[in-house]
Amino acid sequence: MKKLPFGIICLYSLLWGAAPGEARELSLAAELARNWTGQSFRLESAENKQERQSLVELSKGEGKKATESEGSSDSDGEGKKEEEQKFQPFDKVIKDAEKQEGLLAIYRNKKNNTNFLEIQPEQLNRNFFCAIALASGIGEWGVYRGWPISDFMFQFRRVQDNIQLVVPNSYFRTQPGDPQQRSIDSSFSDSIVSAVKIISIHPERNSILIDMDGLFLSMPGPASAFPWILGESNSSAIGQPYISKAKVFPENVEIESVHTLPASDDLTTLPNAGAFNLSLRYSLSQLPSNNGFRPRLADDRIGYFIHAYQDLSDRDRFQPFVRYINRWHLEKQIPSAPLSPPKEPIVFWIENTVPLEYRDAIREGALMWNKAFEQAGFIDAIEVRQMPDDADWEPEDVRYNTIRWSPSFESWAIAIGPSRVNPLTGQILDADVIIDGNAVRNVLQDYRNYAQQDASAQASGLFALAGNPLLCRYGVGRPYLKWLEQQSLLSESRVGEFPFLARMLTESQQIDRSKLCFGIQTATQSGFGALSLSLRGNVLPHSEEMERYINQFLRWLTAHEIGHTLGLRHNFRGSTMLAPEELNNTEITQSRGLLGSVMDYAPVNLAPSGVEQGDYFTTSVGSYDRWAIEYGYKPIDAISPRGELRELEKIAQRAPEPGLSYAPDEDTYAFLDPQAKAYDLSEDPLLYSKWQMDNAREIWSRLDKRYLGSEERYSDLRDRFNLVFGYYFNHAYNATDYIGGQTFNRHHPDDPGSRLPFEPVPVAKQRQVLALLDDYVFAEDAFDFPPELLNKLAPSRWFHWGSFPSISRLDYPIYDRIHSLQSLVLIDLLSSQRLDRLRDIELKTPPGEALSLSELFETLKASVWKEILENKKRDSMEISTLRRGLQRQHLNILTNMVLRDTEAVFNASNLLEFLSAIVVVDAPEDARVLARYQLRQLQKDIRSSLRRHGKKLDLLTKAHLEDASDRITKVLDAQIRSK
């Protein structure tokens, strides 16, 4: 069985996490190389002139030519005649074929299903653009209708008697007249996507006729893009793919192909496991040139997707990279007006498949951005129109930007907002938003789609890929497996010896292909909010309040994805704008919004008990959004991109102002900054998380007391219990990043009010976190569920496609759930990376202002071993089942830290054993020494407790303590492996 991701640890028990799949979210923003010369913007310096001329030449496609190019350049009549004799007669080849003329000419012979493409001589070596997307899907495993596969600039090049489809290498450029240009073509290769033989050459037009099927169908297809959906014994298509549709327009060509693939046995949505069809849409257009668009240089304080290249001519610059932001071509109708409509607005069409009741909310979400564009000087920069039911165009058509509705079997795939961009300039050419139809189903309390997976359940599709349990926290598939590889411990022969490690390695290889974690987390957030409305607010499913909740959710979701189509990246500091007490003040949130940026992954805003509920999701773009749009779209009177730098710098220097903080995806990967994360809220995320854990506890208590309706089953109660557990876990886990945490600021040294890049979290805050985790995670009564509630948690027993009951544990695995949550938090607190930071922070802060390693170790010991450390105050002592499990886990972590035994990694039988070994195997030496010292002290305390209470202890407690003491003895006597 092919499983999907393991690479990031998703919330235990309930699968949550990674949000709406977003295209291109891994491109790295980097520092803008600023070389402004101080000359007047109206004077074109030699440098600016070179930059502009180089850009013009590239946009014309004159940067690189095929050195073996032939064809219409033959002027010798005799040579031309000989060439014609090599190929078939043009008229004979296209006989009985229907011709379509436009950007390119296509000949389709429907009788024998052949397709030909005619290329004019002037179209050789010209820059075109190709966007490839799924025209059909299977509704699961990341294969959804409309989702993008790839896009690229290309040229038709003739090489002898062949036509190649070539992607020019635009990564390396020179200024006009630079001798280096002669060496670039041979130093850096272009990419060849496909090639076909020339079939014929027109005797008069000198145009070239080629096999269109061979050109496009020889490209990497869906088998390469989605290998995990294929059957185990198959890796390629069944039969030959074919072109099913082709339409030609003056500005574009739309081609559709059908590919028949062998199906994996794990696919759920197919009626038969044999094979299935996928359709690809190829959208071809010519890249715009000399259209007045001016590229805009990027700045690392503001989050745009970028296209970068190296300018090899500029040897004075510290870095050769030139970075352009992705943005639309917007020009004012009235350039001198402070506010003006654009000459051509950005138009989005709501697809006619979107349910009628949601169209207004989606339209309002898209139009939110017009408020931001006003700060850049534009009125009504975005328009939203409705696609007619009888439209004569299709949503995949590159001429139309659409907001699409795509149902799937998996509700975690919430939405994406991809765009297609000219790689030479950063101009956005086309964009679409795709919203999963299950987004609203989650809100309407259909929790089964994402909450039904127990630790023992085995379901199909992406949930099965998740493994048991699936946690989206650590990069298990990345740093730890890479570490094993570097230590020469991850050879193919070794992995085969250990099934758990082999399975995890296979799963980790697909992490980049999945947005599972964030998507499920968004579903969890919206579903928990609806459950809270029902249980805490007695809101009915189809009431006016529930409609307000759904509409606010859809508006935020649409605004977030539209932001991506405008060029904006995620901003995970965007949720920290308001103070906690301001979150439910609608006078504030209706004017400023809940968020500094809609580009954050926003949680549902649920008021704590005793506070009147305000907005659930933001109703406006935030201060960061307006600032970012100003930077990207404000018209600036300059001749070249570098000539804009003075004005752009004035905008970017506002970065230290409140509400303008920026943290993209890569700033969150290290879990360093406790305020740079998804699904947190307010300037004090710790307090917000505490509120939400209190809300979760309240809902748990109401689940026990509420009667199930006539159409509800005990399995519904189990699903809701799981949902609340996942929500609680996420907020508990969010708190760990404060320990050894540091705020990361992207300010530049000369920004007014700038702060240092790194600011350690105050030690008082870290102590507050440890106290909170003691109360809400480790304490004896942290999870005190009534037995009657636990005995109601029956699983669904429906057994058919899409619903597979567990064949292992039938009762609810409450111990495993709680133990896993506690263990994962404890493992995270004692991970090597966190301990390294705590060690280093002692060197980065004044004496007494850092949380020391010894304080962390002693605080956790006091929390975990409270029973034996406080035994002098008690006449008797009994250690509960959950506390015994937590103490054993603590011993495992300390043992692995002391022994540094890599064999423990390979011998792991489950995820917790694996993590408790691998995350501490390279702990700093001070931590290892402390762990050894603490084991000695623990043994003394355990022996003291046994002497004091030995005759009064229940059998399990006595056996547990004696076992712990024996294990410590073995560890202390063992040979220590040097680091």
C-alpha angles and dihedrals in degrees: 000000000000112000126195127222134000098146098099120036110243122204110292120257100000112054109232135149144078115075139229107329107258124196121234094001093142099066109119121236110219139185117292111240102225118199102159108163099205094242122137114280090232092059114079109219121210089253093053091046091053091048092051094046092049091052093049092051092050093048089054089057093243096123098091132015130187105259092213094048115148136161125085093019089081106104097170107104094210093051090049091053092050090050093052090054091058092063136054118267110274096225092048093053095050096042111134090009122127113233124218117188129198133094086353131005119246128191116201123190105191094184095066095018096239125148129196132191122210117209119194118221092247090054093064114102091009122130116255130169129229126194119187122196139159111270089186135016144183097244096241145061093039094300103122134157112266097013114141122246104180145324132199147162113252144175134210106234128183115221110179105302095345137083116219126199100220132187105213115226104245094168093093123047140164136201118259112280095021109139089216089077088076091063100040096078091055096038098053121032128221118230122253111213099178142334136204136182120258110255100189145347120219109243094222108025094038086220119154124236118207139171105268092194092056093046097053104025092055090063117100104282136196092295087067095040096047108025093156093069093061126098117265094249096041133070105167143048124289108239124340124318115234141197109253101177139018129177128179125206132173092258104028149015122224118202128177127196133189122219124190112209136183111252128234113237088236096065110112107187097059117094090216130028096222108089142321142198129248123187123211125201119213112196114192125191138155116256112247117247133184090008095135095260113142119200115235123220118239128239124205092222092066125053117238130142107250144203113212136190137172118250102210092184096065103076094162094067117096091226123027093215120113113193125199123191120231111248143145123259103255123170128177120246087216107032095191095051118100087222122025138159113249121255087238117015124212103259124201123189120210105225115242090239093070110107112255095237093060101045096088093052091048091048091050091049092054093045092052087086094065087078089059093047090056087068086057092050101261132122118205094356089163126050126187121206134179120245107232118241089237096044115156092214134068129233091242090062106118091222092069131065107210143187104215136194113219119178118210139177091242119066096198092078095085107164146318134201110202125172136192116232138192101244092208097058111009093244111154109231104179139356142184136191117213118195120193110236091225092065091092094038088063091053091050091065098262090142095160094085094067110008104053098083111109123194087260099038121113113200133167132254123024092339090061088048088058094071125210113320107010115200125176103205117085123049088239092160093049123035099022098044088043089052091053089050092052090051089054088242098117104070118150091247093053095047090054090061093062116053096194093054092044091052093048092048091053092048093048092059091070099049094105090055095056135070089183102129101050093040094054091045091055089050089049091051095049093042094048090050091054091047090050091052090051099045102030099032103028089232114166120227096250100032126124091255092053090050089052089052094049094046093049089050093050092046092053093043092051093045090051093053094042086054089059091051088054089058100263124139128210118288111201093183090061095094095060100075103102132056114246092251090055097056095089098036101108092192086067101035095046091056103033102020129234093271138048085222135016085211090081120091096253124207122217110271106234117178118230119246113290095025121104111244117250129181116338095206132013117279097196141041112261137239092266091052092053091047093048092050090049090055094047102039111023107119111242124193102234139120101227138017092260090052089065095059098096093056093040091052090055088057097043094048089072089074095111092057117110113272095022100090116132132202120164127196097280091056089061099049095083093049089226103130113058090202095051101076143100124267099016124121141202131017087284105051091172092062090045090052090050090052091051094049087052089050090051091051090050091052091049089055091049092049088060094050101039119094117230115244125244092264095042128094135200088256088064088057090051091051091052093046089053092048092054091046091055092047091050092047093053093054093045091050093048089065095063093073090071090069105091087352127152133193110239115210124193094204124136119232094249096047111119107255093007120170131209115276092246127040117174117230108257112263091234089060091050091052089049089055093051090050091049093050090049090055100038103033115016104031122109091242098037090107108030105160121175111249090231091060093049091050090055094059099102119163126236111268099195109131116196139093110319093015119073118168121218115267094195121046111023096175121065113279095221096157092052091049097051095038092052093051092049093044095049093051091048093047090050093051091053099039117133093242092056093045091050089054094049090051091050096044090062085066093046100051135056116266113286095017098093132075103243126218090243092053092051092049094047094045092052092045090053091049097046100038097037093132097061096035091055095038093111089069093051134074092206137017134206124174114209127228094257093046092050090053092049092049092050089051091051090051090050092054094047091045093052090046092054099042099038087207110176089188087072088065093055095041093054112127096190142018096267093053090047094050096044088056104039101041092058103033092098097037116150117271093248089057092050091051091049091048091053092047091048092051089055092049092046091053090053091049092047093050090047091053091048091052093046100043104015097120092042098048121106113243097255094049091048092047091047094052094045090049091049091051092049092049091051090052091055092048094049091048094046125103110259119230111226117239 
